[in-house]
Amino acid sequence: MANPASLVKYVLYLGDNNLILSQRLGEWCGHGPVLEQDIAMTNIALDLLGQSRMYCQYAAELSGSNKTEDDIAFLRKEQEYNNLLLVEQPNGDWGQTLVRQFLFDSWHYYLLHALVDSKDQNLSDIAQKSIKEVTYHLKYSSEWMIRLGDGTDESHKRMQNALNELWRFSEEPLIMADYEKDLVESGIAVDISTIRESVQKKRQDIIREATLSIPEDEFMQTGGKEGKHTEHMGYILTEMQYMQRVYPGQEW
Amino acid sequence: MNLRDNFQARIDRDEKIEPKDWMPDDYRKTLIRQISQHAHSEIVGMLPEGNWITRAPSLRRKAALLAKVQDEAGHGLYLYSAAETLGVDRATMLDDLHTGKAKYSSIFNYPTPTWADMGAIGWLVDGAAIMNQVPLCRTSYGPYARAMVRVCKEESFHQRQGFEILLTLCRGSEEQKAMAQDSLNRWWWPSLMMFGPNDADSKHTAQSMAWKIKRFTNDELRQKFVDATVPQAEILGLTIPDPDLKWNEEKGGYDFGEIDWTEFWNVVKGNGPCNRERLKARVDAHEKGAWVREAAMAYAEKRKKKQQQKVA
Ligand SMILES: [Fe+2]
Ligand SMILES: [Fe+2]
């Protein structure tokens, strides 16, 4: 039997990735490089937010108290968020946002395909509901990786810089935290070793087609999954939690 | 019958004018000005509400706000497309916005310091927009009328959503109710200004009415808006900040106080609290996005060449 605390941590991990990434993408709304892409990026933000709500509702249920999705989303301390370091990184330019998105989607897509088989019915259902959206996200970010990588000299340079900047966060989703290992045995969490090759191959293929190259010998940063975040996280939460902290306990 | 008379006769018969039809130059110009101004308003209008996406107080509200601001982007898109059917391209229209040659609705030059402003904007600003736009669904230029049908459906959803945000605040704590009242105090008069100058001072109205681009005058629309909105404020339990507001049995509508036209013209001229910020945000987004647009074009070009080589 897996430790019940492991399941809570895993649900938060999956939900927080979507929550924090959609928070970042929401910063773009109204500021995109062209109207059509502004709309497309907001779509992705909306999808991820919707998915994160399903996880937050499940986490609230698991808490065994009267907690709501909003208590889960807004009222934890920084160290209690389990999202990947990747998703909390700043938007940078449009290229950096897309590289971050691609590195995320290229893992998220395969993870959900495996999570459908989870012995935990709730997780399996959430995965099933999310796959169609995330399939589109991966298609979108892959296409833009290629378009901008293989566009002009300037766009190529910007994309390579973004990849150099973010590659160090690319491995974290492929390294299992203790709570994942604990849940793998009982068939609840995805065993990352079963999707690792697919993720890596997808990344290599797209990056090659984008005429970009994977930085070599990059030291891989980890910690987000265990609540150890970069300095960006505090600022994200300050903004995100503002209303709930200033006006505690009210209906909105 | 000459072209111009024939054109007016078609308008008088309530026929729709389509892109390939003959139209007077000044009809075309008026429409380009109005539709592009409308499109600009949609995308500049994303900014004051976009402000609150990262700070929305609940996940449900965050999702609704994201979707709303995205709808406004969609409206911008339909309207730019409608204007393009008149022979002006989006890049030119955007340049006119960025250089200050083209205007957008002044309402978006007011700030959104509190969450209640998300309610007030939906309720009052989208509400006023609906008053202006419902008649435009029957405007004489076909592509504009059809774009407005889609836009109006979404605007009325926004209006209800904004009202509901305020209703929640008004049924909440004292603090929340005060937040709602403060927001109404700030947005009421600028919302009335959205209908433009009084009829006597409106230089475009007469011709636009004759061409059935406009179907009601500014003052008629403003009156309709006040009459529709006052009872809604009563449901909320909020006080409209106008001591002269009073039901007039005889005319079957409300009398209301004089708009501060000095403020109106001041904001139009660029001196509103956020004119510079709004325009700068648009210009920044456009300039920072230039490399993306160029790269997408260059890539499409490369693809085309490769395809041609394959075929050859
Ligand atoms: Fe709109
Ligand atoms: Fe709207």
Coordinates of C-alpha atoms and ligand atoms in Angstrom, one line a residue:
Chain A
M1 CA 0.0 0.0 0.0
A2 CA 1.2 3.4 -0.9
N3 CA 1.4 6.1 1.7
P4 CA -1.7 8.4 1.4
A5 CA 0.5 11.4 1.8
S6 CA 2.3 10.3 -1.4
L7 CA -1.0 10.5 -3.4
V8 CA -1.7 14.0 -2.2
K9 CA 1.8 15.1 -3.2
Y10 CA 1.5 13.6 -6.6
V11 CA -1.9 15.1 -7.2
L12 CA -0.5 18.5 -6.2
Y13 CA 2.5 18.0 -8.4
L14 CA 0.3 17.4 -11.4
G15 CA -2.1 20.2 -10.6
D16 CA 0.5 22.7 -9.7
N17 CA 2.4 22.3 -13.0
N18 CA -0.7 23.3 -14.8
L19 CA -1.7 26.0 -12.4
I20 CA 1.6 27.8 -12.4
L21 CA 2.2 27.4 -16.2
S22 CA -1.3 28.8 -16.9
Q23 CA -0.5 31.7 -14.5
R24 CA 2.6 32.5 -16.6
L25 CA 0.8 32.1 -19.9
G26 CA -2.0 34.4 -18.6
E27 CA 0.6 37.2 -18.4
W28 CA 0.7 37.2 -22.2
C29 CA -3.0 37.8 -22.7
G30 CA -3.3 41.1 -24.6
H31 CA 0.4 41.3 -25.3
G32 CA 1.1 38.6 -27.9
P33 CA 3.0 39.2 -31.1
V34 CA 0.0 38.9 -33.3
L35 CA -3.7 38.6 -32.4
E36 CA -4.1 35.0 -33.6
Q37 CA -1.3 33.8 -31.4
D38 CA -2.5 35.8 -28.5
I39 CA -5.7 33.9 -28.8
A40 CA -4.0 30.5 -29.2
M41 CA -1.8 31.0 -26.2
T42 CA -4.8 32.1 -24.1
N43 CA -6.5 28.9 -25.2
I44 CA -3.6 26.9 -23.8
A45 CA -3.7 28.8 -20.6
L46 CA -7.4 28.1 -20.3
D47 CA -6.9 24.4 -20.9
L48 CA -4.2 24.1 -18.3
L49 CA -6.2 26.1 -15.8
G50 CA -9.2 23.8 -16.4
Q51 CA -7.1 20.7 -15.9
S52 CA -5.5 22.2 -12.8
R53 CA -8.9 22.7 -11.3
M54 CA -9.7 19.0 -11.6
Y55 CA -6.5 18.2 -9.7
C56 CA -7.2 20.9 -7.1
Q57 CA -10.7 19.5 -6.6
Y58 CA -9.3 16.1 -6.1
A59 CA -6.7 17.3 -3.7
A60 CA -9.3 19.1 -1.7
E61 CA -11.3 15.9 -1.5
L62 CA -8.3 14.0 -0.4
S63 CA -7.6 16.5 2.4
G64 CA -10.6 15.2 4.2
S65 CA -11.6 18.6 5.4
N66 CA -13.9 21.3 4.0
K67 CA -11.3 22.6 1.7
T68 CA -12.2 23.9 -1.7
E69 CA -10.2 24.0 -5.0
D70 CA -9.4 27.7 -4.1
D71 CA -8.0 26.8 -0.7
I72 CA -5.7 24.3 -2.4
A73 CA -4.7 26.7 -5.2
F74 CA -4.3 29.9 -3.3
L75 CA -3.6 29.2 0.3
R76 CA -0.5 27.1 0.4
K77 CA 3.0 28.3 1.2
E78 CA 5.7 28.3 -1.4
Q79 CA 7.3 25.0 -0.2
E80 CA 3.9 23.3 -0.4
Y81 CA 3.7 23.7 -4.2
N82 CA 5.2 20.8 -6.1
N83 CA 5.4 22.2 -9.6
L84 CA 8.4 21.7 -11.8
L85 CA 11.0 24.5 -11.9
L86 CA 10.5 24.7 -15.6
V87 CA 6.9 26.1 -15.4
E88 CA 7.8 28.9 -13.0
Q89 CA 10.5 30.3 -15.3
P90 CA 9.7 33.8 -16.6
N91 CA 8.0 34.2 -20.0
G92 CA 11.0 36.0 -21.5
D93 CA 10.4 36.7 -25.2
W94 CA 7.8 34.7 -27.2
G95 CA 10.5 32.2 -28.1
Q96 CA 11.4 31.5 -24.6
T97 CA 7.7 31.0 -23.8
L98 CA 7.5 28.5 -26.6
V99 CA 10.6 26.6 -25.7
R100 CA 9.3 26.3 -22.1
Q101 CA 5.9 25.1 -23.5
F102 CA 7.5 22.6 -25.8
L103 CA 9.7 21.1 -23.1
F104 CA 6.6 20.9 -20.9
D105 CA 4.2 19.5 -23.5
S106 CA 6.7 16.9 -24.8
W107 CA 6.6 15.4 -21.3
H108 CA 3.0 16.1 -20.4
Y109 CA 1.7 14.4 -23.5
Y110 CA 3.4 11.1 -22.8
L111 CA 2.7 11.3 -19.1
L112 CA -1.1 11.6 -19.7
H113 CA -1.1 8.7 -22.1
A114 CA 0.4 6.6 -19.4
L115 CA -1.7 8.1 -16.6
V116 CA -4.9 6.9 -18.3
D117 CA -3.9 3.4 -17.0
S118 CA -3.5 4.6 -13.5
K119 CA -5.2 2.4 -10.9
D120 CA -6.5 5.6 -9.3
Q121 CA -9.8 6.2 -11.1
N122 CA -9.8 10.0 -10.5
L123 CA -6.3 10.4 -12.0
S124 CA -7.2 8.2 -14.9
D125 CA -10.3 10.2 -15.6
I126 CA -8.5 13.5 -15.5
A127 CA -5.8 12.2 -17.8
Q128 CA -8.5 11.0 -20.2
K129 CA -10.2 14.4 -20.2
S130 CA -6.9 16.2 -20.8
I131 CA -5.3 14.2 -23.6
K132 CA -7.1 15.9 -26.4
E133 CA -6.1 19.3 -25.3
V134 CA -2.5 18.4 -24.6
T135 CA -2.2 16.7 -27.9
Y136 CA -3.1 20.1 -29.5
H137 CA -0.6 21.9 -27.2
L138 CA 2.2 19.6 -28.2
K139 CA 1.3 20.1 -31.9
Y140 CA 1.2 23.9 -31.5
S141 CA 4.5 24.2 -29.6
S142 CA 6.3 21.8 -31.9
E143 CA 5.2 23.7 -35.0
W144 CA 6.3 26.9 -33.5
M145 CA 9.6 25.5 -32.4
I146 CA 10.2 24.6 -36.0
R147 CA 8.8 27.7 -37.5
L148 CA 10.9 30.0 -35.3
G149 CA 14.0 27.8 -35.2
D150 CA 14.1 27.6 -39.0
G151 CA 12.7 31.1 -39.6
T152 CA 15.1 34.0 -39.8
D153 CA 18.7 34.3 -38.5
E154 CA 17.3 36.3 -35.6
S155 CA 14.6 33.9 -34.7
H156 CA 17.0 31.0 -34.9
K157 CA 19.4 32.8 -32.5
R158 CA 16.6 33.7 -30.1
M159 CA 15.3 30.1 -30.0
Q160 CA 18.8 28.6 -29.5
N161 CA 19.3 31.1 -26.6
A162 CA 16.0 30.1 -25.1
L163 CA 16.9 26.5 -25.4
N164 CA 20.3 27.1 -23.8
E165 CA 18.6 29.0 -21.0
L166 CA 15.9 26.4 -20.3
W167 CA 17.5 23.1 -21.0
R168 CA 18.7 22.7 -17.5
F169 CA 15.1 22.4 -16.3
S170 CA 14.2 19.7 -18.9
E171 CA 15.2 16.7 -17.0
E172 CA 13.3 17.3 -13.8
P173 CA 10.0 15.7 -15.0
L174 CA 12.0 12.6 -15.9
I175 CA 13.4 12.1 -12.4
M176 CA 11.0 10.5 -10.0
A177 CA 10.4 12.0 -6.6
D178 CA 10.0 9.7 -3.6
Y179 CA 6.3 10.1 -3.7
E180 CA 6.2 9.0 -7.3
K181 CA 8.3 5.9 -6.6
D182 CA 6.1 5.1 -3.8
L183 CA 3.0 5.3 -6.0
V184 CA 4.5 3.4 -8.9
E185 CA 4.5 0.2 -7.0
S186 CA 0.7 0.4 -6.5
G187 CA 0.1 1.3 -10.1
I188 CA -1.1 4.8 -9.3
A189 CA 1.7 7.0 -10.6
V190 CA 3.3 6.7 -14.0
D191 CA 6.6 4.9 -14.0
I192 CA 8.8 7.4 -15.8
S193 CA 11.1 4.8 -17.1
T194 CA 8.3 3.7 -19.4
I195 CA 7.9 7.1 -21.1
R196 CA 11.5 8.5 -20.9
E197 CA 12.5 7.3 -24.3
S198 CA 9.4 8.7 -26.1
V199 CA 9.9 12.0 -24.4
Q200 CA 13.6 12.2 -25.3
K201 CA 13.0 11.1 -28.9
K202 CA 10.2 13.7 -29.4
R203 CA 12.4 16.4 -28.1
Q204 CA 15.4 15.4 -30.2
D205 CA 13.3 15.1 -33.4
I206 CA 11.6 18.5 -33.0
I207 CA 14.7 20.3 -32.0
R208 CA 16.6 18.8 -34.9
E209 CA 13.8 19.7 -37.3
A210 CA 13.9 23.2 -35.9
T211 CA 17.6 23.3 -36.9
L212 CA 18.5 23.9 -33.2
S213 CA 20.9 21.9 -31.1
I214 CA 20.6 20.5 -27.6
P215 CA 23.1 22.1 -25.2
E216 CA 25.7 19.7 -24.1
D217 CA 26.9 18.9 -20.6
E218 CA 24.2 21.0 -19.0
F219 CA 23.9 20.6 -15.2
M220 CA 20.3 19.6 -14.5
Q221 CA 18.4 21.6 -11.9
T222 CA 15.8 19.9 -9.8
G223 CA 13.8 20.6 -6.6
G224 CA 10.4 22.0 -7.6
K225 CA 8.7 18.6 -7.3
E226 CA 9.8 18.6 -3.6
G227 CA 8.8 22.2 -3.0
K228 CA 12.3 23.7 -3.5
H229 CA 11.7 26.5 -5.9
T230 CA 13.6 29.2 -7.8
E231 CA 13.4 32.8 -6.7
H232 CA 10.6 33.4 -9.2
M233 CA 8.1 31.4 -7.3
G234 CA 7.5 33.8 -4.5
Y235 CA 6.6 36.6 -6.9
I236 CA 4.2 34.4 -8.8
L237 CA 2.4 33.5 -5.6
T238 CA 2.4 37.0 -4.3
E239 CA 0.4 38.1 -7.3
M240 CA -1.7 35.0 -7.6
Q241 CA -2.6 34.9 -3.9
Y242 CA -3.1 38.6 -3.4
M243 CA -6.9 38.8 -3.2
Q244 CA -7.2 35.6 -1.0
R245 CA -4.6 36.9 1.4
V246 CA -5.9 40.5 1.7
Y247 CA -9.5 39.5 1.9
P248 CA -9.4 36.1 3.7
G249 CA -12.5 33.9 3.8
Q250 CA -14.7 35.7 1.4
E251 CA -16.8 34.6 -1.6
W252 CA -15.9 35.9 -5.0
Chain B
M1 CA -30.1 57.4 -62.0
N2 CA -26.5 58.1 -61.2
L3 CA -24.3 55.8 -59.0
R4 CA -24.7 57.8 -55.9
D5 CA -28.5 58.0 -56.1
N6 CA -28.7 54.4 -56.9
F7 CA -26.6 53.6 -53.9
Q8 CA -28.8 55.7 -51.6
A9 CA -31.9 54.0 -53.1
R10 CA -30.5 50.6 -52.1
I11 CA -29.8 51.9 -48.6
D12 CA -33.3 53.2 -48.4
R13 CA -34.7 49.8 -49.4
D14 CA -32.6 48.3 -46.5
E15 CA -30.4 46.3 -48.9
K16 CA -27.0 45.3 -47.6
I17 CA -24.0 46.8 -49.3
E18 CA -21.4 44.1 -50.0
P19 CA -17.6 44.5 -50.6
K20 CA -17.7 44.3 -54.4
D21 CA -20.6 46.8 -54.7
W22 CA -20.0 50.3 -55.8
M23 CA -20.0 52.7 -52.8
P24 CA -19.2 56.4 -52.4
D25 CA -15.7 57.1 -51.2
D26 CA -16.9 58.9 -48.1
Y27 CA -19.1 55.9 -47.2
R28 CA -16.1 53.7 -47.5
K29 CA -13.9 56.1 -45.5
T30 CA -16.5 56.5 -42.8
L31 CA -16.8 52.7 -42.4
I32 CA -13.1 52.1 -42.4
R33 CA -12.8 54.8 -39.7
Q34 CA -15.6 53.4 -37.6
I35 CA -14.8 49.6 -38.0
S36 CA -11.1 50.0 -37.4
Q37 CA -11.7 52.2 -34.4
H38 CA -14.1 49.6 -33.1
A39 CA -11.5 46.8 -33.7
H40 CA -8.8 48.9 -31.9
S41 CA -11.2 49.3 -29.0
E42 CA -11.5 45.6 -28.7
I43 CA -7.8 45.0 -28.4
V44 CA -7.0 48.0 -26.3
G45 CA -9.9 46.9 -24.2
M46 CA -8.1 43.7 -23.4
L47 CA -5.6 45.6 -21.3
P48 CA -7.5 47.0 -18.3
E49 CA -9.1 43.6 -17.7
G50 CA -6.0 41.6 -18.7
N51 CA -4.5 43.4 -15.7
W52 CA -6.4 41.2 -13.3
I53 CA -5.9 37.7 -14.9
T54 CA -3.0 36.9 -12.7
R55 CA -4.7 38.3 -9.6
A56 CA -8.2 36.9 -10.0
P57 CA -9.6 35.9 -6.6
S58 CA -10.7 32.3 -7.5
L59 CA -10.0 29.7 -10.1
R60 CA -13.5 30.0 -11.5
R61 CA -13.2 33.8 -11.9
K62 CA -9.7 33.5 -13.4
A63 CA -11.0 31.1 -16.1
A64 CA -14.0 33.3 -16.8
L65 CA -11.8 36.4 -17.1
L66 CA -9.3 34.7 -19.3
A67 CA -12.1 33.6 -21.6
K68 CA -13.6 37.0 -21.6
V69 CA -10.5 38.8 -22.6
Q70 CA -9.9 36.2 -25.2
D71 CA -13.3 36.9 -26.6
E72 CA -12.4 40.5 -27.0
A73 CA -9.4 39.5 -29.0
G74 CA -11.7 37.5 -31.2
H75 CA -13.9 40.5 -31.7
G76 CA -10.9 42.5 -32.8
L77 CA -10.1 39.8 -35.3
Y78 CA -13.6 39.7 -36.8
L79 CA -13.6 43.5 -37.0
Y80 CA -10.2 43.8 -38.6
S81 CA -11.3 41.3 -41.2
A82 CA -14.5 43.2 -41.8
A83 CA -12.5 46.4 -42.3
E84 CA -10.1 44.6 -44.7
T85 CA -13.0 43.9 -47.0
L86 CA -13.0 47.7 -47.6
G87 CA -9.5 47.6 -49.0
V88 CA -7.3 48.5 -46.0
D89 CA -5.0 45.9 -44.5
R90 CA -4.5 45.1 -40.8
A91 CA -0.9 46.3 -40.7
T92 CA -1.9 49.8 -41.9
M93 CA -4.7 50.0 -39.4
L94 CA -2.4 48.9 -36.6
D95 CA 0.1 51.6 -37.7
D96 CA -2.6 54.2 -37.5
L97 CA -3.4 53.0 -33.9
H98 CA 0.2 53.1 -32.9
T99 CA 0.9 56.5 -34.3
G100 CA -2.2 57.9 -32.7
K101 CA -3.9 58.6 -36.0
A102 CA -6.7 56.2 -35.3
K103 CA -8.7 56.4 -32.1
Y104 CA -10.1 53.7 -29.8
S105 CA -12.8 54.0 -27.2
S106 CA -11.8 56.4 -24.4
I107 CA -13.3 54.2 -21.7
F108 CA -10.2 52.0 -21.8
N109 CA -8.0 54.9 -20.7
Y110 CA -9.4 54.5 -17.2
P111 CA -7.5 52.3 -14.7
T112 CA -8.7 49.1 -13.0
P113 CA -7.3 49.4 -9.5
T114 CA -9.7 46.8 -7.9
W115 CA -11.3 43.5 -8.6
A116 CA -14.7 45.1 -8.6
D117 CA -13.7 46.9 -11.8
M118 CA -13.9 43.5 -13.5
G119 CA -17.6 43.5 -12.6
A120 CA -18.2 47.2 -13.4
I121 CA -16.5 46.9 -16.8
G122 CA -18.6 43.8 -17.8
W123 CA -21.8 45.3 -16.5
L124 CA -21.4 48.9 -17.7
V125 CA -18.8 49.0 -20.4
D126 CA -19.9 45.8 -22.2
G127 CA -23.5 46.9 -21.4
A128 CA -23.0 50.3 -23.1
A129 CA -21.2 48.5 -26.0
I130 CA -24.3 46.3 -26.5
M131 CA -26.5 49.4 -26.7
N132 CA -24.2 50.7 -29.4
Q133 CA -23.8 47.4 -31.2
V134 CA -27.2 45.8 -31.3
P135 CA -28.4 48.3 -33.9
L136 CA -25.1 47.7 -35.8
C137 CA -26.3 44.2 -36.5
R138 CA -28.6 45.8 -39.0
T139 CA -26.0 48.3 -40.3
S140 CA -26.0 48.8 -44.0
Y141 CA -22.6 47.3 -44.7
G142 CA -23.0 43.5 -44.9
P143 CA -19.6 42.3 -43.4
Y144 CA -19.8 44.7 -40.5
A145 CA -23.4 43.7 -39.7
R146 CA -22.5 40.0 -39.8
A147 CA -19.4 40.6 -37.6
M148 CA -21.6 42.4 -35.1
V149 CA -24.1 39.6 -34.8
R150 CA -21.3 37.3 -33.5
V151 CA -19.9 40.0 -31.3
C152 CA -23.2 41.0 -29.7
K153 CA -23.9 37.4 -28.5
E154 CA -20.7 37.4 -26.6
E155 CA -21.1 40.9 -25.3
S156 CA -24.4 40.1 -23.6
F157 CA -22.7 37.1 -22.0
H158 CA -20.0 39.4 -20.7
Q159 CA -22.5 41.9 -19.4
R160 CA -24.3 39.2 -17.4
Q161 CA -21.0 37.9 -16.1
G162 CA -19.9 41.4 -15.0
F163 CA -23.3 41.9 -13.2
E164 CA -22.9 38.6 -11.5
I165 CA -19.4 39.6 -10.2
L166 CA -20.9 42.7 -8.7
L167 CA -23.9 40.8 -7.3
T168 CA -21.5 38.5 -5.5
L169 CA -19.7 41.5 -4.0
C170 CA -22.9 43.2 -3.0
R171 CA -24.1 40.1 -1.2
G172 CA -20.7 39.7 0.5
S173 CA -19.0 41.6 3.3
E174 CA -19.2 45.3 3.9
E175 CA -15.7 45.6 2.5
Q176 CA -16.8 43.9 -0.7
K177 CA -19.9 46.0 -1.1
A178 CA -17.8 49.2 -0.6
M179 CA -15.5 47.9 -3.3
A180 CA -18.4 47.5 -5.7
Q181 CA -19.8 51.0 -4.9
D182 CA -16.4 52.6 -5.4
S183 CA -16.1 51.0 -8.7
L184 CA -19.5 52.1 -9.9
N185 CA -18.6 55.7 -8.7
R186 CA -15.6 55.6 -11.0
W187 CA -17.1 53.9 -14.1
W188 CA -20.6 55.4 -14.2
W189 CA -19.8 58.7 -15.9
P190 CA -17.1 57.4 -18.3
S191 CA -19.7 54.7 -19.4
L192 CA -22.2 57.5 -20.3
M193 CA -19.4 59.2 -22.2
M194 CA -19.0 56.0 -24.4
F195 CA -22.0 57.1 -26.5
G196 CA -20.0 60.1 -27.7
P197 CA -20.8 63.8 -27.7
N198 CA -24.4 65.2 -27.6
D199 CA -26.2 65.0 -30.9
A200 CA -25.9 68.8 -31.4
D201 CA -22.1 68.4 -31.2
S202 CA -21.7 65.2 -33.1
K203 CA -20.2 65.9 -36.5
H204 CA -20.7 62.5 -38.1
T205 CA -24.1 61.5 -36.9
A206 CA -26.4 63.0 -39.6
Q207 CA -24.6 61.4 -42.6
S208 CA -24.1 58.1 -40.8
M209 CA -27.8 58.0 -40.1
A210 CA -28.7 58.7 -43.7
W211 CA -26.4 55.8 -44.8
K212 CA -27.9 53.6 -42.1
I213 CA -24.5 53.0 -40.7
K214 CA -25.9 54.3 -37.5
R215 CA -29.6 53.7 -36.6
F216 CA -29.9 55.8 -33.4
T217 CA -28.2 59.0 -32.3
N218 CA -25.8 59.2 -29.4
D219 CA -28.3 60.8 -27.1
E220 CA -31.0 58.2 -27.9
L221 CA -28.6 55.4 -27.1
R222 CA -27.4 57.0 -24.0
Q223 CA -31.0 57.4 -22.8
K224 CA -31.7 53.7 -23.5
F225 CA -28.6 52.7 -21.5
V226 CA -29.5 54.8 -18.5
D227 CA -33.1 53.5 -18.5
A228 CA -31.9 49.9 -18.7
T229 CA -29.1 50.3 -16.1
V230 CA -30.8 52.2 -13.2
P231 CA -33.1 49.2 -12.3
Q232 CA -30.1 46.9 -12.3
A233 CA -28.2 49.1 -9.9
E234 CA -31.2 48.9 -7.6
I235 CA -31.1 45.1 -7.7
L236 CA -27.4 45.4 -6.7
G237 CA -28.3 47.9 -4.0
L238 CA -25.8 50.3 -5.3
T239 CA -26.2 54.1 -5.7
I240 CA -25.6 55.7 -9.0
P241 CA -23.4 58.7 -8.4
D242 CA -25.7 61.3 -10.0
P243 CA -27.8 63.5 -7.7
D244 CA -29.8 64.7 -10.7
L245 CA -30.9 61.2 -11.6
K246 CA -34.7 61.0 -11.5
W247 CA -37.6 59.2 -13.1
N248 CA -39.5 61.4 -15.6
E249 CA -43.0 60.1 -15.9
E250 CA -43.8 62.2 -18.9
K251 CA -41.0 61.0 -21.1
G252 CA -41.0 57.5 -19.7
G253 CA -37.3 57.6 -18.9
Y254 CA -34.8 58.9 -16.5
D255 CA -33.5 62.4 -16.4
F256 CA -29.8 62.5 -15.6
G257 CA -27.1 65.1 -14.9
E258 CA -24.8 66.8 -17.3
I259 CA -21.7 64.9 -18.4
D260 CA -18.4 66.5 -17.7
W261 CA -17.5 67.3 -21.3
T262 CA -14.2 68.8 -20.4
E263 CA -13.1 65.5 -19.0
F264 CA -14.5 63.7 -22.1
W265 CA -12.5 65.9 -24.5
N266 CA -9.4 65.7 -22.3
V267 CA -9.4 61.9 -22.4
V268 CA -10.0 61.9 -26.2
K269 CA -7.1 64.2 -26.6
G270 CA -4.8 61.8 -24.8
N271 CA -4.8 63.1 -21.3
G272 CA -6.8 60.4 -19.6
P273 CA -5.2 58.5 -16.7
C274 CA -4.0 55.6 -18.8
N275 CA -3.8 56.8 -22.4
R276 CA 0.0 56.6 -22.5
E277 CA 0.1 53.2 -20.8
R278 CA -2.5 51.7 -23.1
L279 CA -0.8 52.9 -26.3
K280 CA 2.6 52.0 -25.0
A281 CA 1.5 48.4 -24.2
R282 CA 0.1 48.0 -27.7
V283 CA 3.2 49.5 -29.4
D284 CA 5.5 47.3 -27.2
A285 CA 3.6 44.1 -28.0
H286 CA 3.8 44.9 -31.7
E287 CA 7.4 45.8 -31.7
K288 CA 8.5 42.9 -29.5
G289 CA 6.5 40.6 -31.8
A290 CA 8.1 41.8 -35.0
W291 CA 10.7 39.1 -35.1
V292 CA 8.0 36.4 -34.6
R293 CA 5.9 37.7 -37.5
E294 CA 9.0 38.0 -39.7
A295 CA 10.2 34.5 -38.9
A296 CA 6.7 33.0 -39.5
M297 CA 6.7 34.7 -43.0
A298 CA 10.3 33.6 -43.8
Y299 CA 9.5 30.0 -42.8
A300 CA 6.3 29.9 -44.9
E301 CA 8.4 31.2 -47.8
K302 CA 11.0 28.5 -47.3
R303 CA 8.2 25.8 -47.2
K304 CA 6.7 27.1 -50.4
K305 CA 10.0 26.9 -52.2
K306 CA 10.6 23.4 -51.0
Q307 CA 7.1 22.4 -52.2
Q308 CA 7.8 23.9 -55.6
Q309 CA 11.1 22.0 -55.8
K310 CA 9.3 18.8 -55.0
V311 CA 6.7 19.4 -57.7
A312 CA 9.3 20.4 -60.3
Ligands
FE1 FE -15.9 43.0 -27.4
FE2 FE -17.0 42.2 -24.2

